Coordinates of N, CA and C and ligand atoms in Angstrom, one line a residue:
X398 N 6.8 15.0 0.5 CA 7.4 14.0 1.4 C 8.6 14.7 2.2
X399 N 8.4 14.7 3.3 CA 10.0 15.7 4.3 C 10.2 14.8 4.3
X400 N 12.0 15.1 5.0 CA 12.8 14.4 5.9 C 12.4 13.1 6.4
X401 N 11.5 14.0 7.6 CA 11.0 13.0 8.2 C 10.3 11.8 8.3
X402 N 9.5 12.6 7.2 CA 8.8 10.7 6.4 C 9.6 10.3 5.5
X403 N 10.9 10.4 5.1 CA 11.7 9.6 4.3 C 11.9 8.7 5.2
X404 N 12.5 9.1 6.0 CA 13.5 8.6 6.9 C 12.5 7.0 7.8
X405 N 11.2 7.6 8.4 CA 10.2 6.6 8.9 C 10.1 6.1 8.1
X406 N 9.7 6.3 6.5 CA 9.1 5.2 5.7 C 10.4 4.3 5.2
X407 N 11.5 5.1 5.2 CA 12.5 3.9 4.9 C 13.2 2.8 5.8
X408 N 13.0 3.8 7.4 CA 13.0 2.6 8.5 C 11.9 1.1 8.4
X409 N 10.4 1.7 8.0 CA 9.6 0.5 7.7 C 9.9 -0.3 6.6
X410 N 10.3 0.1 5.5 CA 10.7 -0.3 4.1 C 12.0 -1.3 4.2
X411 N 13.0 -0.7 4.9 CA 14.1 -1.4 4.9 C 15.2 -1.2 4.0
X412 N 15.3 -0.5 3.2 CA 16.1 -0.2 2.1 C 16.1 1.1 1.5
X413 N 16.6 1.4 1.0 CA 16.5 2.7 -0.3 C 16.8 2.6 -1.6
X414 N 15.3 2.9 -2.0 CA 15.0 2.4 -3.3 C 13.8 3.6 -4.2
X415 N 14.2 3.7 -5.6 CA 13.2 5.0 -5.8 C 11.7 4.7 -5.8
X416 N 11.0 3.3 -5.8 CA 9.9 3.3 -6.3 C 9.0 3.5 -4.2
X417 N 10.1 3.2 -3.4 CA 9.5 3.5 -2.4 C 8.6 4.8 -2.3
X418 N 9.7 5.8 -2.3 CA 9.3 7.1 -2.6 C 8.3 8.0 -3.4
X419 N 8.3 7.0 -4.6 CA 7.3 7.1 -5.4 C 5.7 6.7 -4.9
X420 N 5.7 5.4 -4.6 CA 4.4 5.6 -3.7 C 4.0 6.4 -3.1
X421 N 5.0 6.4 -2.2 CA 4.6 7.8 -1.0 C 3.9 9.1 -1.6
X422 N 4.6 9.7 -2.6 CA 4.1 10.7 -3.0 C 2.9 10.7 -3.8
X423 N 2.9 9.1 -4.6 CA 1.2 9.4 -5.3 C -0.1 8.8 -4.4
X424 N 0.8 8.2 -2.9 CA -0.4 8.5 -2.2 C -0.9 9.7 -1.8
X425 N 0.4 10.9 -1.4 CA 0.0 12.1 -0.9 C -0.9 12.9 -2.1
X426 N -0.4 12.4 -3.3 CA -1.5 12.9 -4.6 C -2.7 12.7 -4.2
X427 N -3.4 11.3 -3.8 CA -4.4 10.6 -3.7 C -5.2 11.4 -2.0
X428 N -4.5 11.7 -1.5 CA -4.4 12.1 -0.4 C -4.9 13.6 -0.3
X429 N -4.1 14.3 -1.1 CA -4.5 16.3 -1.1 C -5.8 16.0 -2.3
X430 N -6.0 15.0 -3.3 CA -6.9 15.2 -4.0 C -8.2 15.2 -3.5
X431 N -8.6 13.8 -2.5 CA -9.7 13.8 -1.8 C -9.8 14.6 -0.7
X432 N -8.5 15.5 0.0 CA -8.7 16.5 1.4 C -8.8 15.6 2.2
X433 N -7.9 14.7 2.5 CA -8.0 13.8 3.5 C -6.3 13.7 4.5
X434 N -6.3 13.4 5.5 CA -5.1 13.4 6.1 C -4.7 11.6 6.4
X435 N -3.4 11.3 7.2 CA -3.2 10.2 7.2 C -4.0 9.5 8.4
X436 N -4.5 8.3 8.0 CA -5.2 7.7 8.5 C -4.6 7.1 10.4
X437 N -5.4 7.3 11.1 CA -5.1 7.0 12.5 C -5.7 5.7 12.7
X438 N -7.0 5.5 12.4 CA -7.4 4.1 12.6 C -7.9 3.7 10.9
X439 N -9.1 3.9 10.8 CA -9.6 3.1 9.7 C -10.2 4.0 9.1
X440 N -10.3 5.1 9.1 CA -10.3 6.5 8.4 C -10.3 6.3 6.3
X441 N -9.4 5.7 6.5 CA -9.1 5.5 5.0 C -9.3 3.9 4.9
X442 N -9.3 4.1 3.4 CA -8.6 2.5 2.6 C -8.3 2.2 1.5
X443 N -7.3 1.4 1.3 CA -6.8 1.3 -0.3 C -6.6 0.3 -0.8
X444 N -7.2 0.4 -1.9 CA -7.2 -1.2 -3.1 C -6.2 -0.8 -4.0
X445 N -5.2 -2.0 -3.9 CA -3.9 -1.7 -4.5 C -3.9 -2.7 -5.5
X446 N -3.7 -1.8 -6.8 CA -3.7 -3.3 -7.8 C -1.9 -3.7 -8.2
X447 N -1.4 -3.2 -7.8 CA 0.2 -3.6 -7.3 C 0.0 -5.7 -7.4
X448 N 0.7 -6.2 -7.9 CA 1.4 -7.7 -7.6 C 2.1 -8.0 -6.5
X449 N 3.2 -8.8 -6.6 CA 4.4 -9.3 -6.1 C 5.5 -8.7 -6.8
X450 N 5.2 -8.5 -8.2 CA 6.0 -7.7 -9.3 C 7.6 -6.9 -8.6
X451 N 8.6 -6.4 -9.1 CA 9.8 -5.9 -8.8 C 9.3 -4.6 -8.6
X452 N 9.5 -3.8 -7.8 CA 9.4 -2.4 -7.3 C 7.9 -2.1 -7.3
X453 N 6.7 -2.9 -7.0 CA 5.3 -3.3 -7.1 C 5.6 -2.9 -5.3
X454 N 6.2 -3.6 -4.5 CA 6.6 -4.0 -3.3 C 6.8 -2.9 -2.8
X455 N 7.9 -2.3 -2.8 CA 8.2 -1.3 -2.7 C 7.5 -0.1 -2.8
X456 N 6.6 0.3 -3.7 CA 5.6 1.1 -4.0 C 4.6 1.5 -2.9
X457 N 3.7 -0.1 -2.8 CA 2.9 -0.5 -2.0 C 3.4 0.1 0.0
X458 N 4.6 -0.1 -0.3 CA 5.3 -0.2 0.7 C 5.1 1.4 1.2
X459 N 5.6 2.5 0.3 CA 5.4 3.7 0.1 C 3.8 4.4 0.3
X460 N 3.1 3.7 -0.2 CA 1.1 4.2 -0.1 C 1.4 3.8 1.2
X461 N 1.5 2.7 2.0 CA 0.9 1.9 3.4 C 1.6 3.3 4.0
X462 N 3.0 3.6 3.6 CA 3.8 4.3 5.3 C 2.9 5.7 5.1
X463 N 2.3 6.5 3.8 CA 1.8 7.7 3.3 C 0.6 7.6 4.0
X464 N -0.5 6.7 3.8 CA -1.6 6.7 4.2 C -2.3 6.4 5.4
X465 N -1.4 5.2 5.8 CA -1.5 5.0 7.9 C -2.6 3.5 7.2
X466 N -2.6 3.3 6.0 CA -3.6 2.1 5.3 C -2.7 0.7 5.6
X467 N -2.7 0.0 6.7 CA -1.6 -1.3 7.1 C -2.4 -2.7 6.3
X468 N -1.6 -3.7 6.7 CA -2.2 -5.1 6.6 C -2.5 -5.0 8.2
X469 N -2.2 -5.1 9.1 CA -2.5 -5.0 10.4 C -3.6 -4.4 10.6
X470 N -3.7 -3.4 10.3 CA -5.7 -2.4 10.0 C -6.2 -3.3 9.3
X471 N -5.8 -4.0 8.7 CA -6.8 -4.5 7.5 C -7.7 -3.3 6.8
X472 N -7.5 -2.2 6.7 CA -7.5 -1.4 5.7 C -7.1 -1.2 4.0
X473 N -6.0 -2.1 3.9 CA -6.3 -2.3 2.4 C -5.9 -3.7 2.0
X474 N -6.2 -3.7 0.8 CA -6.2 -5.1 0.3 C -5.5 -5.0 -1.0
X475 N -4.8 -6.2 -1.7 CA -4.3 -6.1 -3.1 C -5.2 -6.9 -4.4
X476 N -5.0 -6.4 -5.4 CA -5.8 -7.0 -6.4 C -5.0 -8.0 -6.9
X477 N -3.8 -7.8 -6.7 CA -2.5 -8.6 -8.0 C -3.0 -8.7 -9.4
X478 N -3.3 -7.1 -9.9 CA -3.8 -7.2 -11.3 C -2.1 -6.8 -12.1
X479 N -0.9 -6.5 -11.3 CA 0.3 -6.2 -11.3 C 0.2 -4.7 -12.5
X480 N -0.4 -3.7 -11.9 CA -0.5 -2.7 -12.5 C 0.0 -1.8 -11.1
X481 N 0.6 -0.3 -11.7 CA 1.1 0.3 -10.8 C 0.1 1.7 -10.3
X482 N -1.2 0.9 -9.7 CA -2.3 2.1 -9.4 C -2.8 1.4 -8.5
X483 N -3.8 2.5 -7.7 CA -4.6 2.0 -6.5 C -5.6 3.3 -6.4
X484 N -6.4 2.5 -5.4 CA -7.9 3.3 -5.4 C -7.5 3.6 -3.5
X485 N -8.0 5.0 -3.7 CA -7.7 5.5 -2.5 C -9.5 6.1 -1.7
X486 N -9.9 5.3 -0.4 CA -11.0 5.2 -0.5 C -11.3 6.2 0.8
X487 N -11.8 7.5 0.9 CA -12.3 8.2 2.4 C -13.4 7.2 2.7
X488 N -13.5 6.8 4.1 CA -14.8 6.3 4.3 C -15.9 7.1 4.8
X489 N -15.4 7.6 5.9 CA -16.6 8.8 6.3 C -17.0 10.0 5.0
X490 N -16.1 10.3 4.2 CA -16.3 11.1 2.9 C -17.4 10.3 2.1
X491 N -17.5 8.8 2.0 CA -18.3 9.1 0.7 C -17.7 8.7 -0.4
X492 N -16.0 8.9 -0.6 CA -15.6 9.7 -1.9 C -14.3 8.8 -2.4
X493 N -13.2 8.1 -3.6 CA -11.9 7.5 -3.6 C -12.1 8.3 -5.0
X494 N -10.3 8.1 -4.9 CA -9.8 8.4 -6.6 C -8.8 7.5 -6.6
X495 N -8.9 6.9 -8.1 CA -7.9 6.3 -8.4 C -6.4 7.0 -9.1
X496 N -5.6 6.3 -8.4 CA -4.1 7.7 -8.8 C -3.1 5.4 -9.8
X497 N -3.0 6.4 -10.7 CA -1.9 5.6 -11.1 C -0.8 6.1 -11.7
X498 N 0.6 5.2 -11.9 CA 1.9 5.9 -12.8 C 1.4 6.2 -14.4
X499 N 2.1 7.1 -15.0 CA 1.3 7.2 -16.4 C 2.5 5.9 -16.8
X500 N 1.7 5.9 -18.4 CA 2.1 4.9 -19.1 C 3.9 4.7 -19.1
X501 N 3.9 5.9 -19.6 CA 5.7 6.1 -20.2 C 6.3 6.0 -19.2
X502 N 6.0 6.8 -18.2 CA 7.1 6.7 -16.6 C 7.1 5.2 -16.3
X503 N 6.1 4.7 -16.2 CA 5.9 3.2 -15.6 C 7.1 2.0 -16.7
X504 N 6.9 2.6 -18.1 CA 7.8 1.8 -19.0 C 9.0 2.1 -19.2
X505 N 9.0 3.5 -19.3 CA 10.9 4.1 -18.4 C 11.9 3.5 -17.2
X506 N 10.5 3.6 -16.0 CA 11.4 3.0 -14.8 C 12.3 1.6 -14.7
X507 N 11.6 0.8 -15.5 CA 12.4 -0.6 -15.8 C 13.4 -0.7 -16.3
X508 N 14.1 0.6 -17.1 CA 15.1 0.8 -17.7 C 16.2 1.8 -17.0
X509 N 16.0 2.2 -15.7 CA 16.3 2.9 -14.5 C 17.8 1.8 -14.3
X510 N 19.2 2.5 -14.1 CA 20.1 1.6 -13.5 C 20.0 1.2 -12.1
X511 N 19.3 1.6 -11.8 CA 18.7 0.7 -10.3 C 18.2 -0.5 -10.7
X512 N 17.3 -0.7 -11.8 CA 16.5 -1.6 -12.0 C 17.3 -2.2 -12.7
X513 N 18.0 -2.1 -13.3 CA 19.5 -2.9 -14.5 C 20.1 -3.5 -13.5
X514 N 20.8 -3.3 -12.0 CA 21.6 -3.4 -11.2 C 20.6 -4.9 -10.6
X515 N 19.7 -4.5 -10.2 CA 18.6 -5.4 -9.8 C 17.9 -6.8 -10.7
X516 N 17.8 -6.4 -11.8 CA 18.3 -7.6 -13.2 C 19.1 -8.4 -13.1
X517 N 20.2 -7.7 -13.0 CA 21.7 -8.8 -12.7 C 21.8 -9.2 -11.3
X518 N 20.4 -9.1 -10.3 CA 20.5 -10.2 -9.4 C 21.5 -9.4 -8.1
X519 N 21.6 -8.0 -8.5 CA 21.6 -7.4 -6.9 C 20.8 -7.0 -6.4
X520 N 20.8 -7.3 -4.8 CA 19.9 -7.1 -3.4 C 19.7 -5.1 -3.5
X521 N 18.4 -4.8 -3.6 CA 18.5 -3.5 -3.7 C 19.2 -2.9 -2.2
X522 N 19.1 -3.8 -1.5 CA 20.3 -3.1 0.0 C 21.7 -2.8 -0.5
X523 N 21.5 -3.9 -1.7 CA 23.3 -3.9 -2.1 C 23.6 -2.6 -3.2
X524 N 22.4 -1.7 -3.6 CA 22.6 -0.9 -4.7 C 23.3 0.2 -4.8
X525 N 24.4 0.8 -5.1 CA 25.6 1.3 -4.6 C 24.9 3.2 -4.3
X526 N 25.4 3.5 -3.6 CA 24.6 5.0 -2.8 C 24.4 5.4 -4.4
X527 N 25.6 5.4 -5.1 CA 25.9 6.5 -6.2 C 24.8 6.7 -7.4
X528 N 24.3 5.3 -7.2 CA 23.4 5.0 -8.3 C 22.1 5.3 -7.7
X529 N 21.5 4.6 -6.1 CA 20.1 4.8 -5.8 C 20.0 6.4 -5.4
X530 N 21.1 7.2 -4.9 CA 20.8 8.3 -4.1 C 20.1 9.6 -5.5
X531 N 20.9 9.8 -6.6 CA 20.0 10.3 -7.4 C 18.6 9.7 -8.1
X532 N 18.6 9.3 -8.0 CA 17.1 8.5 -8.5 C 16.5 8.4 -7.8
X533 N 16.4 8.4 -6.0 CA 15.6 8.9 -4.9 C 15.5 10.5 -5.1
X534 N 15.9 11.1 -5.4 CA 16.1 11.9 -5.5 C 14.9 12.7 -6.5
X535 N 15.6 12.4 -7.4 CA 14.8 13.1 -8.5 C 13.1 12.4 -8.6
X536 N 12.9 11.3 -7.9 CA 11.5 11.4 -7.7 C 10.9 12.0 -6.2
X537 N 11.6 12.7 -5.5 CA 11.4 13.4 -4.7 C 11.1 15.0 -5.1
X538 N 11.9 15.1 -5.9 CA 11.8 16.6 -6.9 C 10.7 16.3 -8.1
X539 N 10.6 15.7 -8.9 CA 9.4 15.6 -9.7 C 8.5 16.1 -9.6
X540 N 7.7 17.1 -10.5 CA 5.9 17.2 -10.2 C 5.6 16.5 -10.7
X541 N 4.6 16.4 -9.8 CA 3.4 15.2 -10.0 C 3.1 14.9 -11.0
X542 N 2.7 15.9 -12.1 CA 2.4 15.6 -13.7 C 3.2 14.4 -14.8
X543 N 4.8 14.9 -14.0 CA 6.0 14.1 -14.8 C 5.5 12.8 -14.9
X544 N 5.1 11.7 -13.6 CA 4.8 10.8 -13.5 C 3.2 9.8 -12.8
X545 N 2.4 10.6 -12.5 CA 1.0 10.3 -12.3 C 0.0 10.7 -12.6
X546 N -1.0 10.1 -13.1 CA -2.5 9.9 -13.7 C -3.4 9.9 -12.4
X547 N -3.8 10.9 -12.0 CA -5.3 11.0 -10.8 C -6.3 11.4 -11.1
X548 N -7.4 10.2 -11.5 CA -8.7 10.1 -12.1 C -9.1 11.3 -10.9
X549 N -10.7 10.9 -11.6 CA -11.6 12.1 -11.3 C -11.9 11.3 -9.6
X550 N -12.5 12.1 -8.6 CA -13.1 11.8 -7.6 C -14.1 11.6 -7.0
X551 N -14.7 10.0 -7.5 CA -15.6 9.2 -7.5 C -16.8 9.6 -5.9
X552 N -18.2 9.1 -6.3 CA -18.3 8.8 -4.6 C -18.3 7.1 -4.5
X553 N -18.4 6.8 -3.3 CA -17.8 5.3 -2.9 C -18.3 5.3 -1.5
X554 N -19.1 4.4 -1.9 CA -20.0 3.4 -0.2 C -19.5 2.2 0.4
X555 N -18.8 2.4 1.5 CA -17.6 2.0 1.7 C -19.2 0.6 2.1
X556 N -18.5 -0.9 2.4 CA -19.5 -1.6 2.9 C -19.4 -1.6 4.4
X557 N -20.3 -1.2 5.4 CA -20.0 -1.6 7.1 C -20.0 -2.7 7.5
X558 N -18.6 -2.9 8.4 CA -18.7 -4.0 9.4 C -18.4 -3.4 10.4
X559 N -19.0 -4.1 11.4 CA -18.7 -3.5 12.9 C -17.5 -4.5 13.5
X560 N -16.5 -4.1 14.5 CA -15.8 -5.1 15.1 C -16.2 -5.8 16.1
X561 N -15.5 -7.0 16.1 CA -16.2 -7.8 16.8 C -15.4 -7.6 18.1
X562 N -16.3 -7.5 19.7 CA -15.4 -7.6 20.7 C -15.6 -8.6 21.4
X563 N -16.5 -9.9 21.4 CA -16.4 -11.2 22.2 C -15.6 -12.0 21.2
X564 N -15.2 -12.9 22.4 CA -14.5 -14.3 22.7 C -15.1 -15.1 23.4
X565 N -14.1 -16.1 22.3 CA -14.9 -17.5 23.2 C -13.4 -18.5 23.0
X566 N -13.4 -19.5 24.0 CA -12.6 -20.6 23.6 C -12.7 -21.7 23.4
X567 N -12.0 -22.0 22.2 CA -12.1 -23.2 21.0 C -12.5 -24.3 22.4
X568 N -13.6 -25.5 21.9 CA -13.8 -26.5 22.5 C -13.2 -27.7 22.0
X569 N -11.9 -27.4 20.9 CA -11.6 -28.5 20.5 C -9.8 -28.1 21.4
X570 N -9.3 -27.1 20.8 CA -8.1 -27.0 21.2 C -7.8 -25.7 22.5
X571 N -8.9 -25.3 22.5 CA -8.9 -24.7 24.2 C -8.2 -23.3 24.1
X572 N -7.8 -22.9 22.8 CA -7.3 -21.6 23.0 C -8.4 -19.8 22.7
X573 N -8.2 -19.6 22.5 CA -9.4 -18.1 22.8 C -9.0 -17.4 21.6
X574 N -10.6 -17.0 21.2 CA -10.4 -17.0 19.8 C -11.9 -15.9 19.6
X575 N -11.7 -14.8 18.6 CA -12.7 -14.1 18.7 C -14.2 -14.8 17.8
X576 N -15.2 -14.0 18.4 CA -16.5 -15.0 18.0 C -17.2 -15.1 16.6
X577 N -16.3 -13.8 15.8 CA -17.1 -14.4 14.9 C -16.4 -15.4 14.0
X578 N -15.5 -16.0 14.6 CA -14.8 -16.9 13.5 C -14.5 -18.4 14.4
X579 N -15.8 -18.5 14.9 CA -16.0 -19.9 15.1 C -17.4 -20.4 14.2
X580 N -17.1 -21.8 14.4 CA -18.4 -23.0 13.8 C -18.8 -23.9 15.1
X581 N -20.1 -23.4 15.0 CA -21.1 -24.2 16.5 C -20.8 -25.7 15.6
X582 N -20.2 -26.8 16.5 CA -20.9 -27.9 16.3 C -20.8 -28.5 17.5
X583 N -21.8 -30.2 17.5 CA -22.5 -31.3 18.7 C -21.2 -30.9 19.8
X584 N -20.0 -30.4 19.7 CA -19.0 -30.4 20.6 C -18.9 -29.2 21.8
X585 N -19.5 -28.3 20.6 CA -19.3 -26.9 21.1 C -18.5 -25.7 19.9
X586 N -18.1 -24.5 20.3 CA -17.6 -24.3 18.9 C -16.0 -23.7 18.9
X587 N -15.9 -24.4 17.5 CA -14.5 -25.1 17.5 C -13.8 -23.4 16.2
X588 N -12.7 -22.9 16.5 CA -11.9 -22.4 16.0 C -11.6 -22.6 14.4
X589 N -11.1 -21.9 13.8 CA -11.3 -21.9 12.2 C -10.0 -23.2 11.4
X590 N -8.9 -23.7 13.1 CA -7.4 -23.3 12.4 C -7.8 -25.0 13.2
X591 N -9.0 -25.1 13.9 CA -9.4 -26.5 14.0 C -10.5 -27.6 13.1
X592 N -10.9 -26.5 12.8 CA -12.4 -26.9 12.2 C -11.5 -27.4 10.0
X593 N -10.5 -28.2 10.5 CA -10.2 -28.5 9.2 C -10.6 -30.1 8.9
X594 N -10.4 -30.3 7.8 CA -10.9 -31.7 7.4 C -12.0 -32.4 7.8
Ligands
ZN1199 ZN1 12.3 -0.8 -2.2
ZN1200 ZN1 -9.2 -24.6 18.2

């Protein structure tokens, strides 16, 4: 991770916090392990079994800025199995590996004075430099080994969908709406955010 992707991924992130960083880097694991670069469009995808969980967020946060994998692409999706691993999927390859934290690191970090500070109900914006800046740190310096498990590399048949490029406008509420997410009915076809009750 340079500079420079600290710096972007912490502009997207919002904060500075170590488990950001940590993602980032066991995407770039997930990343040099399949020979894949960051995704421009839909290139990749990742199934994140991450939660809502405390520093789950953050993590996630760290794969999305590493991999170019958004909610906006709709490139990945979450399991909320609140485990700290994901499946990293090439599509044109064929090929995903699953990369997760090992056991001990994952049961250590909760005992991190970051995460003590965060216990007692501080805003990690509010976490004093002295305490987050080494602890970004030192997962910045880590090898890989210290703290991540990267299974073997699977092959994986990604399923095809093609995008859709027509529109049509809703016959109930008039606004324009792409086609495949309408329902024909005796009216005409009506919008998904109409078609209730
Ligand atoms: Zn964070
Ligand atoms: Zn409508």
């Amino acid at each position: 991770m340079t500079n420079e992707q600290f710096a972007a991924a912490m502009a997207f992130h919002g904060h500075k916090c170590p488990a950001m960083p940590l993602g980032f880097r066991s995407a770039e694991a997930a990343m040099k392990t399949l020979g894949v670069k960051r995704a421009q469009d839909k290139e990749l995808y990742v199934i994140s079994e991450t939660g809502k969980g405390h520093a789950a967020g953050c993590f996630l946060d760290g794969i999305m800025s590493a991999t170019g994998c958004t909610y906006g692409k709709s490139n990945i999706e979450k399991l909320y199995y609140n485990k700290m691993a994901f499946t990293l999927i090439d599509i044109a390859g064929r090929k995903a590996v699953r990369v997760r934290l090992k056991d001990d690191f994952f049961g250590n970090m909760l005992n991190s004075p970051f995460v003590k500070l965060r216990r007692d109900g501080v805003l990690p914006q509010d976490v004093p430099a002295e305490v987050a800046d080494p602890l970004v740190e030192k997962v910045l310096q880590m090898p890989e080994e210290a703290f991540l498990e990267v299974g073997p590399v699977e092959e994986y048949d990604f399923p095809k969908g093609a995008g859709c490029f027509e529109t049509v406008l809703c016959a109930k509420c008039g606004e324009r709406v792409f086609a495949n997410k309408v329902t024909e009915t005796d009216s005409g076809s009506i919008c998904a955010a109409c078609n209730v009750g």
